[in-house]
Tab-separated table of C-alpha atoms in Angstrom:
chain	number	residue	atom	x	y	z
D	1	UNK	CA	-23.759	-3.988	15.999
D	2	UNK	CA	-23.451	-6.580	13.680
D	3	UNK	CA	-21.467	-4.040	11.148
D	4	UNK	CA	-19.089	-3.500	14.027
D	5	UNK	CA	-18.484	-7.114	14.180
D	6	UNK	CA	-18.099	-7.873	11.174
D	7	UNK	CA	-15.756	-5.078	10.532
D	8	UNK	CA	-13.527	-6.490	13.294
D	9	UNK	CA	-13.900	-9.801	11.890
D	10	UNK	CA	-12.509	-8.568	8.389
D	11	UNK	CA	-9.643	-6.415	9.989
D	12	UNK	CA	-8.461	-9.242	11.984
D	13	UNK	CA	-8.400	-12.746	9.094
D	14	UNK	CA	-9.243	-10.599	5.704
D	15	UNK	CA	-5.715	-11.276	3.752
D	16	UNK	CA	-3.543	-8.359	2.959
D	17	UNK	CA	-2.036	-7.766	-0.331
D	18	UNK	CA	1.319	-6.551	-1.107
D	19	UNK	CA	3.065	-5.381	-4.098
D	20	UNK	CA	6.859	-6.045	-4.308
D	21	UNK	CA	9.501	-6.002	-7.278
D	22	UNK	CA	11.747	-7.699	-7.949
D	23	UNK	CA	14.396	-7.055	-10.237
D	24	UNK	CA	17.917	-7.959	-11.189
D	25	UNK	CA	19.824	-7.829	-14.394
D	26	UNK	CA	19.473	-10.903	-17.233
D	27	UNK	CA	20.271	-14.546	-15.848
D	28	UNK	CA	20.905	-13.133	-11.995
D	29	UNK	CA	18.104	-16.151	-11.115
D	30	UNK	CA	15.114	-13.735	-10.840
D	31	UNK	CA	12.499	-16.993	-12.716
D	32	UNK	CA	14.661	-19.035	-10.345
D	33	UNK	CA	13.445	-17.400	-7.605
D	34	UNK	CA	9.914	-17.137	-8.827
D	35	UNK	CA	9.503	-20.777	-9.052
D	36	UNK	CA	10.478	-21.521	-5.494
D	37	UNK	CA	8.657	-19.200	-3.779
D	38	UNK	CA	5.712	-20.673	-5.455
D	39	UNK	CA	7.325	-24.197	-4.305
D	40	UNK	CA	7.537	-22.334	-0.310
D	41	UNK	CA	4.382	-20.793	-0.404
D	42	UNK	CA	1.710	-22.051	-2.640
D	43	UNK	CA	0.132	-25.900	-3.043
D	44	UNK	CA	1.550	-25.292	-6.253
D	45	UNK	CA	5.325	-26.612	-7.588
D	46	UNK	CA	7.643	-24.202	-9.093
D	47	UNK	CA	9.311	-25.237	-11.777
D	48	UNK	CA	12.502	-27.137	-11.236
D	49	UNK	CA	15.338	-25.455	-12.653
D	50	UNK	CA	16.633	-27.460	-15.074
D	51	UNK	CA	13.311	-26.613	-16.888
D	52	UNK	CA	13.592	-22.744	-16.239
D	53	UNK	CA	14.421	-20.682	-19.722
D	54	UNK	CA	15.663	-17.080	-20.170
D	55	UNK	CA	12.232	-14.988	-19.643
D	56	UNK	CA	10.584	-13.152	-22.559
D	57	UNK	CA	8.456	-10.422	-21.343
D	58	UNK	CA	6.988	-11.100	-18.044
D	59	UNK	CA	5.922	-13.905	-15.409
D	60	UNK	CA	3.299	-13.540	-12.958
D	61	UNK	CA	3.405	-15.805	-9.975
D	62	UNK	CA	0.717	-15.779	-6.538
D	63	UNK	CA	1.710	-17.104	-3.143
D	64	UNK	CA	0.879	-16.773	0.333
D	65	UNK	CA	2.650	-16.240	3.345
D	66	UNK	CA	1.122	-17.332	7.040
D	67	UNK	CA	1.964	-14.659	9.649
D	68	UNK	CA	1.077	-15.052	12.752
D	69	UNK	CA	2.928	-12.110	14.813
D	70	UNK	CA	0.658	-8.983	13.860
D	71	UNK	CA	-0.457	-7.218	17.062
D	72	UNK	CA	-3.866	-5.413	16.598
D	73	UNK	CA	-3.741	-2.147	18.824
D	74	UNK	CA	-3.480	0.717	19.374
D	75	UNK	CA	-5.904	2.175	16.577
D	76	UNK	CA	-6.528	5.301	15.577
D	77	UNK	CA	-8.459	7.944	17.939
D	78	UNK	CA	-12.036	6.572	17.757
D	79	UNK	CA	-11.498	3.239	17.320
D	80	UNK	CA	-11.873	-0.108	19.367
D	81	UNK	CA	-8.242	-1.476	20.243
D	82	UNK	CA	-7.929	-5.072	20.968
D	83	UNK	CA	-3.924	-5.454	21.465
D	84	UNK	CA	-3.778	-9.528	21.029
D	85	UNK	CA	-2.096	-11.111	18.568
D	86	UNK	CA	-4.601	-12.668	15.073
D	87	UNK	CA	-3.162	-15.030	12.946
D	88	UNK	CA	-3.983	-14.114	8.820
D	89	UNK	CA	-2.375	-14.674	5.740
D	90	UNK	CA	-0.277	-11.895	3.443
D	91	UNK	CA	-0.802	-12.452	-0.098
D	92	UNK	CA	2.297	-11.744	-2.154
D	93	UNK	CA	1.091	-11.115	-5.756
D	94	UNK	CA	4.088	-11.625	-7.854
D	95	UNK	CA	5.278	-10.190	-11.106
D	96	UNK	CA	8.776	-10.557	-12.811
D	97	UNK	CA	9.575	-8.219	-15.509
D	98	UNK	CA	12.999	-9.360	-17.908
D	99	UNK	CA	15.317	-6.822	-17.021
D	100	UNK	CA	17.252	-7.200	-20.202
D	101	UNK	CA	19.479	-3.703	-21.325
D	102	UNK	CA	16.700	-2.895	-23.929
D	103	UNK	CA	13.833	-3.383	-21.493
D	104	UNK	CA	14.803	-2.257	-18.572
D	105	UNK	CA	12.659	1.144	-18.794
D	106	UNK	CA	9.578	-1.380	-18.549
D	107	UNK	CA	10.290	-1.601	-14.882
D	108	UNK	CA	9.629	2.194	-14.326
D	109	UNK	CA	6.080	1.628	-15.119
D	110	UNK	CA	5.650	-0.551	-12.093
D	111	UNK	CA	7.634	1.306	-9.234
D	112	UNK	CA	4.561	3.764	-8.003
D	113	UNK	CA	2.802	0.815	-6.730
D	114	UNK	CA	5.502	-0.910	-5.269
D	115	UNK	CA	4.872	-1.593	-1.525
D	116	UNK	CA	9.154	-2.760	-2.244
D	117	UNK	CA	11.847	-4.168	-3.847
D	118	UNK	CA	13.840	-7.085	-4.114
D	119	UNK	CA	16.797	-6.807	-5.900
D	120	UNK	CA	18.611	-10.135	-7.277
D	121	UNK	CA	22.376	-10.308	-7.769
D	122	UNK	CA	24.487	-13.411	-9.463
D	123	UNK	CA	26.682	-13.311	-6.611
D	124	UNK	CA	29.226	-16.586	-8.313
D	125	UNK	CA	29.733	-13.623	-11.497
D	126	UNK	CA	32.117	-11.057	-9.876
D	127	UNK	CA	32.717	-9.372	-13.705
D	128	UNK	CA	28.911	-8.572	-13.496
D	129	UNK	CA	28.973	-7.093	-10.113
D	130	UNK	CA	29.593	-3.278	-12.192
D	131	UNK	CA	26.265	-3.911	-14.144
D	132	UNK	CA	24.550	-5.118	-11.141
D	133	UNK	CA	25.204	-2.007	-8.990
D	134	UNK	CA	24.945	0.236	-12.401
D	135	UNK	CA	20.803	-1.177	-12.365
D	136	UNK	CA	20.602	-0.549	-8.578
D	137	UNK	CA	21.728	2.391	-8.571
D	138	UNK	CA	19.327	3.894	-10.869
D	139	UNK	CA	16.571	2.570	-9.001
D	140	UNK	CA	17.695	3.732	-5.674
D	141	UNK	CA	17.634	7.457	-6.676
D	142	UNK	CA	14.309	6.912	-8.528
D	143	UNK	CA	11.399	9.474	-7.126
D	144	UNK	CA	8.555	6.767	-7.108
D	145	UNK	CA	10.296	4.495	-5.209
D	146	UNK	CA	11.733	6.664	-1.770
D	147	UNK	CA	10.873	4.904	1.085
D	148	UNK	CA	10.556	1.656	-0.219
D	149	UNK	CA	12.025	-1.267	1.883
D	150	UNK	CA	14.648	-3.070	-0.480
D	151	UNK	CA	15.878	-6.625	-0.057
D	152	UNK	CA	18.915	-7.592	-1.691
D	153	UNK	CA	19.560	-11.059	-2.416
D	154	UNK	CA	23.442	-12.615	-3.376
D	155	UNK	CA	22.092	-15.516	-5.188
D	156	UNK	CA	23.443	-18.602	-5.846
D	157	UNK	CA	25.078	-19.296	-2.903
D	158	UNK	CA	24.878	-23.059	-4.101
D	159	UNK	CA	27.851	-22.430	-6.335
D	160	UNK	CA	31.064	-22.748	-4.336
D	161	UNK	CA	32.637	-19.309	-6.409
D	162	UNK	CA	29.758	-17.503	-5.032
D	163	UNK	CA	30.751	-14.301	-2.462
D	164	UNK	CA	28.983	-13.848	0.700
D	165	UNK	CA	26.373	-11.522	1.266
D	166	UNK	CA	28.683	-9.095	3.348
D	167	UNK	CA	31.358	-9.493	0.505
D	168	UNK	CA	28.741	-8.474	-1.753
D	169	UNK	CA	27.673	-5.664	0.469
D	170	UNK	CA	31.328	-4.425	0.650
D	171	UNK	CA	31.813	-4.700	-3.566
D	172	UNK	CA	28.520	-2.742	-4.068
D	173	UNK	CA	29.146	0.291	-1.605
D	174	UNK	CA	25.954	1.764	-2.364
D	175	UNK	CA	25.542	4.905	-0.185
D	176	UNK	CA	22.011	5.376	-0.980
D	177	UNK	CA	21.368	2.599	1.585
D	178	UNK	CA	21.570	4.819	4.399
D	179	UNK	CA	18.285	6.440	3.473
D	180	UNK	CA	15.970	3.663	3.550
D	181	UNK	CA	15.246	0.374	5.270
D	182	UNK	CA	17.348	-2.631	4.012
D	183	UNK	CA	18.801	-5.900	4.496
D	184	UNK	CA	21.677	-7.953	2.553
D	185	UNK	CA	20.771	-11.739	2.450
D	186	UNK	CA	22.610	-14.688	0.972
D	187	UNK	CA	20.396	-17.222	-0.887
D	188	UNK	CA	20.164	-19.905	-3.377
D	189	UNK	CA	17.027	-19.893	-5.710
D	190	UNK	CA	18.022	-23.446	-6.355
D	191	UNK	CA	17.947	-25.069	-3.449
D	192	UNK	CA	15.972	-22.017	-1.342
D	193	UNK	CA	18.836	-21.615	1.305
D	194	UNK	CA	17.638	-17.964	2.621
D	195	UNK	CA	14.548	-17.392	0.886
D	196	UNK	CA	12.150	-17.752	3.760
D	197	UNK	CA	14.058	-15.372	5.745
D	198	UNK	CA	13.913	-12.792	3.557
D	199	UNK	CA	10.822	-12.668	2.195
D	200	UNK	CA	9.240	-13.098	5.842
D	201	UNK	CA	11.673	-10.408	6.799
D	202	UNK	CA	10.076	-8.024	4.131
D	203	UNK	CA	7.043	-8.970	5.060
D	204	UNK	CA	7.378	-7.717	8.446
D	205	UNK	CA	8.696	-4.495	7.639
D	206	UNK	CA	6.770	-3.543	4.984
D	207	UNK	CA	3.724	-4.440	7.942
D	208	UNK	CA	5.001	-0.937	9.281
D	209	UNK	CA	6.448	0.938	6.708
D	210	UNK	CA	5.470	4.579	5.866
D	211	UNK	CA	5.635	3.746	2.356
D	212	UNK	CA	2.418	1.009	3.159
D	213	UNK	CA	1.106	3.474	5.358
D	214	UNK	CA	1.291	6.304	1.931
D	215	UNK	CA	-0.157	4.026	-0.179
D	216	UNK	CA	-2.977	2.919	1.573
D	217	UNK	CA	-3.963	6.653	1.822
D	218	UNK	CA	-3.131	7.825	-1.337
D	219	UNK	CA	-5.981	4.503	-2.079
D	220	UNK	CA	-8.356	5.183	0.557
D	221	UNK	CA	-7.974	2.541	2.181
D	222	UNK	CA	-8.895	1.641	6.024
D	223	UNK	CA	-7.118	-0.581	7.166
D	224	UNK	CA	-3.993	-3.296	5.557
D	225	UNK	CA	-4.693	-3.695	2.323
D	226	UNK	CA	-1.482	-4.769	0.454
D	227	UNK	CA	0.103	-7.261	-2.671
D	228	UNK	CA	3.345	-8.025	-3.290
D	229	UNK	CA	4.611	-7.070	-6.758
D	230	UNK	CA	8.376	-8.468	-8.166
D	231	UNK	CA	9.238	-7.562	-11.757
């Protein structure tokens, strides 16, 4: 008895991890971005941005996000279903790879464990728009990454030459969007305009997703275990 409680216990306030990307091409506000999600959901303070510098090699940030909207129920055949709603925390484990020309192949090693993707565009540097959907592109029709959700953010939308996310959307006609859950939002790592609706929108999907659901097998896992990885 006291296993089965405790087992409900865990399911219902353990924290989940998830593992997200998040990539972009060089200077598209990727350590920008970084830093203020630790400033929205940690005790600690990002870095303001006058102190941010071009990235060498990797940063590796930790926040969490409160949820409070997960329905428990039904369960599998054979076990107890309690369909309320729990409050618990997601953990968002958070890597950022430099996703200069040279290194670019560096984010390959990290797409098999991606729960999904966040992709960063400059969206105030139209002549880099090419280069942007070039990168995206690639990792659209990548093998180890079908199914994942992707989140594409037009950044800087602080800057007043800065397109709209639907402008964007229209520029970057990326037909491999059809095949997999995503969602276009307009943001400014500077100021955070966006940011929380994004990410929480991720998180929510990615709650559901049959890419969470594959990697928690392929684990052995029972139950949401997840992290968020961005590179």
């Amino acid at each position: 008895m006291f296993s089965l409680f405790y087992g409900l216990w865990k399911y219902i306030f353990s924290k989940t991890e998830f593992h997200v990307l998040i990539l972009g091409i060089d200077k598209s506000g990727k350590t920008a971005l970084l830093e203020k999600l630790k400033t929205l959901y940690s005790n600690l303070e990002g870095l303001p941005p006058d102190r941010i510098v071009p990235t060498v090699g990797f940063n590796i940030g930790r926040v969490e996000v409160l949820n409070t909207t997960c329905v428990l129920g039904p369960g599998r055949p054979g076990m107890i279903q309690y369909p309320k709603q729990a409050q618990y925390v997601t953990k968002l484990s958070s890597f950022l790879y430099l996703p200069q020309p040279g290194l670019r192949s560096i984010w390959e090693k990290y797409y098999e464990e991606a729960h999904a993707l966040v992709f960063i565009i400059d969206a105030a540097c139209p002549s880099r728009f090419e280069d942007s959907k070039s990168a995206l592109e690639k990792v659209l029709i990548h093998e180890d990454l079908q199914g994942a959700p992707l989140l594409i953010l037009a950044n800087k939308q602080d800057l007043s030459e800065a397109v709209t996310a639907e402008e964007l959307a229209r520029y970057l006609n990326l037909k491999k969007l059809d095949e997999r859950v995503y969602m276009f939002e307009a943001v400014s790592a500077f100021n955070g305009t966006g940011i929380k609706e994004g990410v929480e929108w991720l998180v929510e999907v990615m709650e559901r997703s049959k890419r969470t659901e594959m990697l928690r097998n392929r684990a052995g896992v029972d139950g949401p275990t997840y992290s968020f990885i961005s590179g």
